[in-house]
Tab-separated table of C-alpha atoms in Angstrom:
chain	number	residue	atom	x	y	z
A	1	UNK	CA	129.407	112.585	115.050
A	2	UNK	CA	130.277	109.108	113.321
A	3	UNK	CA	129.006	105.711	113.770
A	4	UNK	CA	130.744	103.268	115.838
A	5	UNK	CA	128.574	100.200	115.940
A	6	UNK	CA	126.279	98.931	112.904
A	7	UNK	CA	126.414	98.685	109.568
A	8	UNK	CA	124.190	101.256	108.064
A	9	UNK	CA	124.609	105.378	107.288
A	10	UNK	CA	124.527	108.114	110.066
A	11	UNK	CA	123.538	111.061	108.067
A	12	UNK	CA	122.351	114.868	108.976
A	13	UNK	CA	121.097	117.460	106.514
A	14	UNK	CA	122.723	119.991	108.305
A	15	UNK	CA	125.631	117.752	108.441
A	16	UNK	CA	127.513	115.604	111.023
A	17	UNK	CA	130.169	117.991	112.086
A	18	UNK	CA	129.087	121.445	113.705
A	19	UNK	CA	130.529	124.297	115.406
A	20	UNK	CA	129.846	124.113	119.312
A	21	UNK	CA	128.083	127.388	120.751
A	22	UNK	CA	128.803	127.517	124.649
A	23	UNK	CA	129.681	124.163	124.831
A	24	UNK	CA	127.089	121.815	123.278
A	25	UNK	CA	125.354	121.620	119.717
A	26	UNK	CA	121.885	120.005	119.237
A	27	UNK	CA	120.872	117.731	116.342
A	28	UNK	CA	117.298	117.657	115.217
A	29	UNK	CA	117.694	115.925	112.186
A	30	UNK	CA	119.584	112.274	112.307
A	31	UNK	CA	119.016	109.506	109.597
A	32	UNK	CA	120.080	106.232	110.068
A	33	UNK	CA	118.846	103.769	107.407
A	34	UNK	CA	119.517	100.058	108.490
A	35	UNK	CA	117.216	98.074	110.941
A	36	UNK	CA	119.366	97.451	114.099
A	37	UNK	CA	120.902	98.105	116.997
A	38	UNK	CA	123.507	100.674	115.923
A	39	UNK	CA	125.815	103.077	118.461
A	40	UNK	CA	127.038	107.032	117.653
A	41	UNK	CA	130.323	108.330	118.740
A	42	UNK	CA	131.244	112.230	119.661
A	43	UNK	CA	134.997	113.540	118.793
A	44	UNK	CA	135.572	116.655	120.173
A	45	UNK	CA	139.295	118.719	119.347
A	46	UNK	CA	140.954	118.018	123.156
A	47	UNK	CA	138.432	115.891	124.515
A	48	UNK	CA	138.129	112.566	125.090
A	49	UNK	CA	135.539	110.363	122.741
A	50	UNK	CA	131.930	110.391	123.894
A	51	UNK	CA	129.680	106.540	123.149
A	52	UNK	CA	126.453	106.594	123.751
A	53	UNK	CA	124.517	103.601	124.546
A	54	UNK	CA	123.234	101.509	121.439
A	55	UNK	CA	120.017	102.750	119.882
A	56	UNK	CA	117.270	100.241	118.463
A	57	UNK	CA	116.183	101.672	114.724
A	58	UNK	CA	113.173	100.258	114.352
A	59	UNK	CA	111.807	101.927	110.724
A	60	UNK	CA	114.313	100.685	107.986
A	61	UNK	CA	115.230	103.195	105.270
A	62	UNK	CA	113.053	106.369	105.980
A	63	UNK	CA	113.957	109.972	105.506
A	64	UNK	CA	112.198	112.759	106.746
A	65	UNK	CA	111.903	115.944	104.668
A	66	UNK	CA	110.906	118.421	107.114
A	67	UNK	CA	109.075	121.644	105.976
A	68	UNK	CA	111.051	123.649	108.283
A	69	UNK	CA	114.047	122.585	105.610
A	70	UNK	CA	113.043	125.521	103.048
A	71	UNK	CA	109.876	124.120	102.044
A	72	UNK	CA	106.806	126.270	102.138
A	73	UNK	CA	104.060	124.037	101.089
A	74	UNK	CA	103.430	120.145	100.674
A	75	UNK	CA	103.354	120.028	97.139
A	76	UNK	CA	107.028	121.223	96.999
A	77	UNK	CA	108.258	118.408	99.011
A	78	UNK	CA	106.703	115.816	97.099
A	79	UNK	CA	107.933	117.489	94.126
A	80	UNK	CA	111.383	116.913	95.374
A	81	UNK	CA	110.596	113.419	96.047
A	82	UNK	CA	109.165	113.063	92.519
A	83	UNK	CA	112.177	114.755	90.603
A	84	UNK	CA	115.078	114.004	92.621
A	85	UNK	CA	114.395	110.220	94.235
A	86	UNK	CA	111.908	108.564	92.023
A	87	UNK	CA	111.441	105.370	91.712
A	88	UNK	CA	111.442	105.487	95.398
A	89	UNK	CA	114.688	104.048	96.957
A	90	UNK	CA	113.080	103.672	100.312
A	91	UNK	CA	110.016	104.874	102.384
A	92	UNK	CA	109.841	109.033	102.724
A	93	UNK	CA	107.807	111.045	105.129
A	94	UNK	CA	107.084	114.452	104.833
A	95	UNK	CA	106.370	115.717	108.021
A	96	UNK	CA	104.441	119.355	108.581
A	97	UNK	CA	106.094	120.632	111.834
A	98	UNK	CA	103.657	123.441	112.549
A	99	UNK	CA	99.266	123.959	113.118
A	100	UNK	CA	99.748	126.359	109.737
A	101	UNK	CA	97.058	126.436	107.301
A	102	UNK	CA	98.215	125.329	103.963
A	103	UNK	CA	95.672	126.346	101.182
A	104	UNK	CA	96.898	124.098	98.686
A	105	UNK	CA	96.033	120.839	96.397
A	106	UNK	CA	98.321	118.623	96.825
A	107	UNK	CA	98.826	116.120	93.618
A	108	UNK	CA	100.432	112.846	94.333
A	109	UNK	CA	101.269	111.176	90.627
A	110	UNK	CA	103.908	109.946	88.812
A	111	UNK	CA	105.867	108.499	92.162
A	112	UNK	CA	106.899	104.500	91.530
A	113	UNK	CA	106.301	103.230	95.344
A	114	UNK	CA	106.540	99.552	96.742
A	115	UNK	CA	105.488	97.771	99.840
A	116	UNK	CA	108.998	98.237	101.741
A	117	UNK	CA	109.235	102.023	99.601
A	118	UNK	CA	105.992	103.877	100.883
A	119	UNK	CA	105.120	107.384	100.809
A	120	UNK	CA	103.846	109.366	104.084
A	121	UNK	CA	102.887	112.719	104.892
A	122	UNK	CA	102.004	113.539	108.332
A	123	UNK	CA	101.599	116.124	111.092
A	124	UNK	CA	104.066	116.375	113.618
A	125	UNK	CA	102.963	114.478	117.070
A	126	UNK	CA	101.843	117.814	118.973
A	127	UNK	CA	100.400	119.512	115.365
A	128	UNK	CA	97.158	120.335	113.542
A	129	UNK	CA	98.000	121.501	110.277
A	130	UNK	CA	94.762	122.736	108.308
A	131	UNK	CA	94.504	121.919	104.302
A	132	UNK	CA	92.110	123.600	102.937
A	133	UNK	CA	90.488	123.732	99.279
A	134	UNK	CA	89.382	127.256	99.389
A	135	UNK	CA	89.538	129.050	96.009
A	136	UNK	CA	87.590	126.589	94.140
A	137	UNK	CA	90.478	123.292	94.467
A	138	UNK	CA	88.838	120.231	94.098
A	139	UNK	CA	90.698	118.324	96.538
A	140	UNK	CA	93.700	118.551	99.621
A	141	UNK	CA	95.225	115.166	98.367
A	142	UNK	CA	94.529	113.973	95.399
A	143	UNK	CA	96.782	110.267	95.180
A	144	UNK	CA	96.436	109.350	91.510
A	145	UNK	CA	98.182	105.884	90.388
A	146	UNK	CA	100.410	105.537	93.513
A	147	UNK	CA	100.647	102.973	95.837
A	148	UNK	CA	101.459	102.470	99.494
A	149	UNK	CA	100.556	106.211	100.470
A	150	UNK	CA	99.492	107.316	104.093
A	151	UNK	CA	98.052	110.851	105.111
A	152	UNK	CA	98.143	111.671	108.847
A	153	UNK	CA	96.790	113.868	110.997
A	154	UNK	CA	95.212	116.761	109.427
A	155	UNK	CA	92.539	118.886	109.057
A	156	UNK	CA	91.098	118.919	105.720
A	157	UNK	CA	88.134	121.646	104.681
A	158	UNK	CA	87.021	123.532	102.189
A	159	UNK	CA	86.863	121.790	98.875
A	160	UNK	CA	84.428	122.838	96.280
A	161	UNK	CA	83.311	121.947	92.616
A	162	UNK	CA	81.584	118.280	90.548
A	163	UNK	CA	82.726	115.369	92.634
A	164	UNK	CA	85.142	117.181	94.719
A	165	UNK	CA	86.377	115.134	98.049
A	166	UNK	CA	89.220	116.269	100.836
A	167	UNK	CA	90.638	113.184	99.380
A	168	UNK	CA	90.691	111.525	95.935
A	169	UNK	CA	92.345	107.925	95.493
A	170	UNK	CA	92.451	107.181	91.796
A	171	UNK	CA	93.800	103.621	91.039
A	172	UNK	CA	95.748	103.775	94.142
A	173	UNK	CA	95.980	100.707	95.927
A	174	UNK	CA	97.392	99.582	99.735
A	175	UNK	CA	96.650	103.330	100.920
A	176	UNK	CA	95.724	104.625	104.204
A	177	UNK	CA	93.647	107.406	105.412
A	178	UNK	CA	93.763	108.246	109.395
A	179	UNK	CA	93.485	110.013	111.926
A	180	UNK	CA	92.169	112.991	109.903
A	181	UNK	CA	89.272	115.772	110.551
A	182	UNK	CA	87.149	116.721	107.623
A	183	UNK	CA	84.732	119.073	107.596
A	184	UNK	CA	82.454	121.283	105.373
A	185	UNK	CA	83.182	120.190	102.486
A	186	UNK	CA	80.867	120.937	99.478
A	187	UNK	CA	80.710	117.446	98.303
A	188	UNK	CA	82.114	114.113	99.976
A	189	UNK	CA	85.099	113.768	102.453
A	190	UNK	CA	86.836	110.709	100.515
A	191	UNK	CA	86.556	109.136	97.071
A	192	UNK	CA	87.719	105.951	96.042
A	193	UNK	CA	87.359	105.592	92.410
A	194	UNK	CA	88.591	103.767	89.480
A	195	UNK	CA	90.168	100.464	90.499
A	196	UNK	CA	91.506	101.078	94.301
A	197	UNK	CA	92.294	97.996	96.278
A	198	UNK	CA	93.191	97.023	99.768
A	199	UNK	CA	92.833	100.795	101.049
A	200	UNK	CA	91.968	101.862	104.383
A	201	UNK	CA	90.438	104.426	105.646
A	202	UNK	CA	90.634	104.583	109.844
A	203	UNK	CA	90.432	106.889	113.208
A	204	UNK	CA	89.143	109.739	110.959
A	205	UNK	CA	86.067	112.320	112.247
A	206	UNK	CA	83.775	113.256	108.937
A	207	UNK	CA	81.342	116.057	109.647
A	208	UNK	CA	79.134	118.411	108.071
A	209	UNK	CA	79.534	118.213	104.086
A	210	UNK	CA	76.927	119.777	101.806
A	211	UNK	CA	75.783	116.644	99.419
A	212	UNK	CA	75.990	113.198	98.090
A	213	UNK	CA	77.996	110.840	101.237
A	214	UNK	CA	80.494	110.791	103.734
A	215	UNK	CA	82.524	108.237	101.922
A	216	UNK	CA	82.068	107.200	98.421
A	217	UNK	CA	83.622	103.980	97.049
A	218	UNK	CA	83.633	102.944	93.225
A	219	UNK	CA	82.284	106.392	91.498
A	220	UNK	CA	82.071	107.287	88.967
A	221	UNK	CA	84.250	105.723	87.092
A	222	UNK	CA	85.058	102.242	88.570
A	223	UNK	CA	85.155	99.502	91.314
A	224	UNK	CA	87.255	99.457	94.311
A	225	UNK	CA	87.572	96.299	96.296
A	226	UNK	CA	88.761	95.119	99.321
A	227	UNK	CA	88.547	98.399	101.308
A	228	UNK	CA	88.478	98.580	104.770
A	229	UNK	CA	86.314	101.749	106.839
A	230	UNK	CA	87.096	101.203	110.647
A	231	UNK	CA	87.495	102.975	113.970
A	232	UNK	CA	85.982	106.274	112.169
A	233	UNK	CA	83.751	108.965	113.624
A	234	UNK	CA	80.792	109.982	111.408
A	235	UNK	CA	78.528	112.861	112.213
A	236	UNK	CA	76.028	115.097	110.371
A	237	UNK	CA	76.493	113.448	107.175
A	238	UNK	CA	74.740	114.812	104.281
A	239	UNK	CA	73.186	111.209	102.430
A	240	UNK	CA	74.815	108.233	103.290
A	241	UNK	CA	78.061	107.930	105.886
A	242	UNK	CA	79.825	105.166	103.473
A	243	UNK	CA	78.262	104.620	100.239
A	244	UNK	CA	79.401	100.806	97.840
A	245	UNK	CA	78.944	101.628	94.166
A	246	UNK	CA	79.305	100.252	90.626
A	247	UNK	CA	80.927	96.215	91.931
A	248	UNK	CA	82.861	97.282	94.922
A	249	UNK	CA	83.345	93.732	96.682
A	250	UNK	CA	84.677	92.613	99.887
A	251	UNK	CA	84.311	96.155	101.718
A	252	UNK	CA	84.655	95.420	105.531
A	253	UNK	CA	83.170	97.805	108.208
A	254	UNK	CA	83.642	97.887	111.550
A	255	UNK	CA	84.263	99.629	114.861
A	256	UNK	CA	82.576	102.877	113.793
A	257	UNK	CA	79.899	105.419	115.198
A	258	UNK	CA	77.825	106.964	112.987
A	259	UNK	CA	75.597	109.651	114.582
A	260	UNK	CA	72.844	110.384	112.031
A	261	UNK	CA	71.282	113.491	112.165
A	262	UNK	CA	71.658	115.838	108.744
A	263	UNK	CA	68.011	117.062	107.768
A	264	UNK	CA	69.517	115.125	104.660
A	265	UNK	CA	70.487	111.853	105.750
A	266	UNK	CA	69.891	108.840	103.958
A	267	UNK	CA	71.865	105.688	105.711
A	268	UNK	CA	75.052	105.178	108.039
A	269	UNK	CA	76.195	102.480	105.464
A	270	UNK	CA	74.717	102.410	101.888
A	271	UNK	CA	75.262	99.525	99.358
A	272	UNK	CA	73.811	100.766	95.546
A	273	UNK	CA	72.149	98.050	93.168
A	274	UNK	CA	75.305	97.844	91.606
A	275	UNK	CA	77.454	97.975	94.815
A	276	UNK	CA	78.892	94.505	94.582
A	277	UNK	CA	78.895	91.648	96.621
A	278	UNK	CA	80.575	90.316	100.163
A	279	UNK	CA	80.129	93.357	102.456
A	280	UNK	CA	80.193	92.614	105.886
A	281	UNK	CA	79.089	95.558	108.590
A	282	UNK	CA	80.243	94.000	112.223
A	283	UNK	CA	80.506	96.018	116.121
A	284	UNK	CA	79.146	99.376	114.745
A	285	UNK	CA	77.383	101.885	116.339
A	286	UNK	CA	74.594	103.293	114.513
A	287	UNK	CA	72.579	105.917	115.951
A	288	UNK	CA	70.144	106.805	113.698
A	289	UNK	CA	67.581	110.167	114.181
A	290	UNK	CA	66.206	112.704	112.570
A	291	UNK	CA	64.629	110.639	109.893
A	292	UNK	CA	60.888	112.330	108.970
A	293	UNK	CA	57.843	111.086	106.776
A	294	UNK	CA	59.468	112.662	103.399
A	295	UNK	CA	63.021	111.166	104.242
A	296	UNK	CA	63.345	107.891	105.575
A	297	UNK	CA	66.728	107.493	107.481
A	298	UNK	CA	68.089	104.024	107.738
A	299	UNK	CA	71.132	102.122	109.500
A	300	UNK	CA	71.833	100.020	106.931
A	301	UNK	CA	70.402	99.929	103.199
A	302	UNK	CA	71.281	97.520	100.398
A	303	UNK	CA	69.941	97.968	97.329
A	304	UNK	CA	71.515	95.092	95.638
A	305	UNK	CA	69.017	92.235	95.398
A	306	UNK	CA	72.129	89.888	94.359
A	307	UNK	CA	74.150	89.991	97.198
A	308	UNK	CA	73.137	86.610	99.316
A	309	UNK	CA	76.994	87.271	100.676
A	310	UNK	CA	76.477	90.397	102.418
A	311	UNK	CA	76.230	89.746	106.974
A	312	UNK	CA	76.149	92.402	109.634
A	313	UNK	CA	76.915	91.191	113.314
A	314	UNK	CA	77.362	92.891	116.523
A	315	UNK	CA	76.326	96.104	116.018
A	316	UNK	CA	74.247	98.545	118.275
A	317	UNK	CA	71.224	100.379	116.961
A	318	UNK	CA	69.515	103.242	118.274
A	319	UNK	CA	66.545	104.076	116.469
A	320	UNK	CA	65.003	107.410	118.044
A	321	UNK	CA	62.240	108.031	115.599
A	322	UNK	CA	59.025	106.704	113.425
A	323	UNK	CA	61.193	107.361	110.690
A	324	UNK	CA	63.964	105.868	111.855
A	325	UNK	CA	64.742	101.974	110.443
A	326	UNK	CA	67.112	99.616	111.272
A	327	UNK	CA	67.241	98.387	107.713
A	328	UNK	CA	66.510	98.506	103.948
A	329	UNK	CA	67.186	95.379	102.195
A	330	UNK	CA	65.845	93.851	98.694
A	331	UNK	CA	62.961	95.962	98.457
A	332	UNK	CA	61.542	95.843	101.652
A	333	UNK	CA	62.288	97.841	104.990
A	334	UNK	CA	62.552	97.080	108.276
A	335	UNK	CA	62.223	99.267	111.361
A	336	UNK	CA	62.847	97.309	114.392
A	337	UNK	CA	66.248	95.210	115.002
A	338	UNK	CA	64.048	92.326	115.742
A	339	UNK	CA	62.339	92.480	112.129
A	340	UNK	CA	65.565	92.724	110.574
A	341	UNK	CA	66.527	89.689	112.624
A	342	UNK	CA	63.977	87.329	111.158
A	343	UNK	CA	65.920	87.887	107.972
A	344	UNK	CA	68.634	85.988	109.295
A	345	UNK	CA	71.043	89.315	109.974
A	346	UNK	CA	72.260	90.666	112.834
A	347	UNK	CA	71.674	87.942	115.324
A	348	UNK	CA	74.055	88.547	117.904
A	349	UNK	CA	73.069	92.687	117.614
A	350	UNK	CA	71.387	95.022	120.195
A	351	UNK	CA	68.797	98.027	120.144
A	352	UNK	CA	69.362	100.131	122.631
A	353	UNK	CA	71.102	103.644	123.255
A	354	UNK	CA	74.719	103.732	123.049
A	355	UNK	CA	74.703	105.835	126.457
A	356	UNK	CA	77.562	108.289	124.632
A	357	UNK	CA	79.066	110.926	127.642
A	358	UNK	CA	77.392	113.840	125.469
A	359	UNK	CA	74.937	113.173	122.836
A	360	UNK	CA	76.370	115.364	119.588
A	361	UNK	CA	79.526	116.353	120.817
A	362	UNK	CA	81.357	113.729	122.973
A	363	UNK	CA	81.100	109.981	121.657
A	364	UNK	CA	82.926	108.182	124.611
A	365	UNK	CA	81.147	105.966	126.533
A	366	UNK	CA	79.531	105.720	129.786
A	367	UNK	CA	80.764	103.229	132.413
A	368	UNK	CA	79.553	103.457	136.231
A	369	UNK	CA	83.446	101.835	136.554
A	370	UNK	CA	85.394	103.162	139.410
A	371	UNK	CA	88.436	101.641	137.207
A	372	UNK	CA	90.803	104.700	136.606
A	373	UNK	CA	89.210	106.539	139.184
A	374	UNK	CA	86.343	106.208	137.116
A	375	UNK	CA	85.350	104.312	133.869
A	376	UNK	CA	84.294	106.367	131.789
A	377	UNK	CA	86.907	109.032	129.680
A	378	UNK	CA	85.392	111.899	128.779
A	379	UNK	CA	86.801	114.908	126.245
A	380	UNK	CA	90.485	114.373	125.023
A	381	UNK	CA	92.188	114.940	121.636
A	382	UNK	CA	91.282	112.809	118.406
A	383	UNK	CA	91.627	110.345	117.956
A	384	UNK	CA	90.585	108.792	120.639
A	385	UNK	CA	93.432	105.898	120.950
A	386	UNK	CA	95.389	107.528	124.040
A	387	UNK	CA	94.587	109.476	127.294
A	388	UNK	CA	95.476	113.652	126.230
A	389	UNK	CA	93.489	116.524	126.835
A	390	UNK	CA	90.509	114.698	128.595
A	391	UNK	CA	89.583	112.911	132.240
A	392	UNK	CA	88.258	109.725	134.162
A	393	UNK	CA	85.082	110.135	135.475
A	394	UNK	CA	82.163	107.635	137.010
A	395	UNK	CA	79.243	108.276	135.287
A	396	UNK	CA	75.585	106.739	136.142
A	397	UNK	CA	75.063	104.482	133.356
A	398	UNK	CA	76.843	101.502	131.759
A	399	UNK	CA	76.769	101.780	127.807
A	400	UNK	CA	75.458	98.572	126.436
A	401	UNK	CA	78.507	98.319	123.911
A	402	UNK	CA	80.914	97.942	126.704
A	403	UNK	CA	82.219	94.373	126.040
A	404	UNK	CA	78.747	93.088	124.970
A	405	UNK	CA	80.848	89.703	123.413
């Protein structure tokens, strides 16, 4: 194989000219590195030239380091990215091409990234690859110092120990977090500490940890600000779902459900005395139960009596209990949606029942919509962003957070 139109590299690890076996040869494994339309020629000994139509590369300057190349666990691929192509001289992804179970902490440090020289590691479209922290690890990714990092598409369990999280951010900035299922976990799912900006953290299901929060931003050891929490799935969240600590400013929340129910819970969204200022909670859905006489659970609760900048908007509550509140905020509580109104927040909010398809263990939506052959979608794979694995169906009752403006 060559290149015959474009000006970029056509490469192969396995290498551009192979032995035919009954007549044809299959590449799994082309590179091309330049943003363009580009065009691939075939020479084959007696035969004459075969052009295929030109192909649109879209992704500028990635290479994927498979793990079916000779690598047996994540860590040794970024390894080889760290020793042998560091500072980065354009965007790698290391893609897991199987549902294995890696039990394994993988340390991302020392790796010089950029905004147009990122750092990925995903699951192959089609695979659930489990990371798991048994054996005492602390953490399945731990990103220490680095920039522009993304983890895809796993399912991360198992870690144990003092603030232990599935995964750690340390002074990493312009990261993202999605599409992700964590689960028992002794401590929280993420952490955010020490000087993290612009991260995000998105189309991720968090349930059942053993303590302290879902999400923790800005402990111990320093602020994070500017991070973004949307289009996650929270259930059975020991404490709080998302927790602000220690100056975090300018977190944005929005598009999540948080289904409270842990005898422990505390809040879906929690912003400490210290927590920082300019947090704004908007189209959330906050089902909140469970909540008993000795624990007070709340959808909201700020305990920072200097934030005037703080606004929540356009969320749904569901408050099922006498222990249930919509709110928490300088000193004083307030049950109802309509007493947390007079304080000037959440004007444009409901209270009502989200109508989910299966309270606890399918969060889509009911629609009596015959759109589809019916408007509501019920099961499917996660996240939730395309039709697989689940159905239409028309079910008796419109959920109030259908298009509610």
């Amino acid at each position: 194989l060559s290149r015959n139109l474009g000006s970029g590299n056509l490469t192969s690890v396995t290498g551009l000219i192979q032995s035919l076996v009954s007549g044809a040869y299959t590449w799994s494994d082309l590179r091309y590195d330049t943003e363009e339309n580009f065009g691939i020629r075939a020479t084959t000994g007696g035969l004459s030239d075969g052009l295929c139509e030109p192909i649109n590369c879209f992704q500028e300057n990635v290479v994927i380091l498979e793990l079916s190349l000779g690598y047996t666990t994540i860590m040794e691929a970024v390894t080889e990215i760290k020793n042998n192509h560091n500072p980065l001289d354009q965007s790698y992804t290391i893609e897991v091409q199987n549902s294995n179970t890696y039990s394994e902490q993988v340390d991302i440090n020392g790796i010089t990234t950029a905004s147009d020289k990122t750092l990925t590691i995903r699951a192959k479209s089609g695979q659930s690859p489990t990371v798991t922290g048994s054996g005492t690890r602390m953490y399945c990714f731990h990103i220490d110092g680095v920039d522009y990092v993304k983890i895809k598409g796993f399912n991360l369990t198992d870690c144990s120990g003092t603030d232990c999280a599935n995964v750690q951010l340390t002074n990493a900035d312009y990261c993202v977090i999605t599409e992700n299922t964590m689960y028992n976990t002794e401590e929280v799912f993420i952490d955010l500490d020490n000087s993290c900006e612009y991260d995000t953290i998105k189309y991720n299901y968090m349930h059942s940890n053993d303590a302290y929060e879902g999400i923790c931003i800005g402990y111990p050891n320093g602020s994070c600000h500017n991070c973004i929490v949307h289009h996650n799935l929270f259930e059975d969240v020991y404490g709080s779902c998302i927790t602000y600590n220690n100056g975090s400013n300018n977190g944005y929340v929005y598009n999540n459900t948080f289904y409270l129910r842990h005898s422990n819970s505390l809040s879906c969204l929690s912003i400490t005395d210290d927590g920082g200022t300019g947090t704004k909670a908007e189209n959330n859905i906050f089902y909140v139960r469970g909540g008993t006489l000795l624990n007070t659970n709340y959808a909201i609760e700020n305990d920072n009596t200097s934030d005037p900048t703080f606004s929540s908007n356009y969320n749904c509550y569901y408050l099922s209990g006498s222990s249930d509140y919509a709110a928490y905020y300088e000193g004083s509580s307030y049950q109802e949606l309509t007493d947390w109104q007079a304080t000037g927040n959440d004007i444009n909010s409901i209270q009502s029942n989200p109508q989910f398809v299966t309270n606890g263990s399918d969060f889509h939506l009911q629609s009596t919509s015959t759109c589809n052959g019916g408007g509501t979608y019920e099961g499917g794979d996660w996240p939730p962003t395309i039709e697989s694995g689940g159905s239409w169906a028309i079910k008796g009752n419109d959920s109030p957070c259908i298009d509610p403006g």
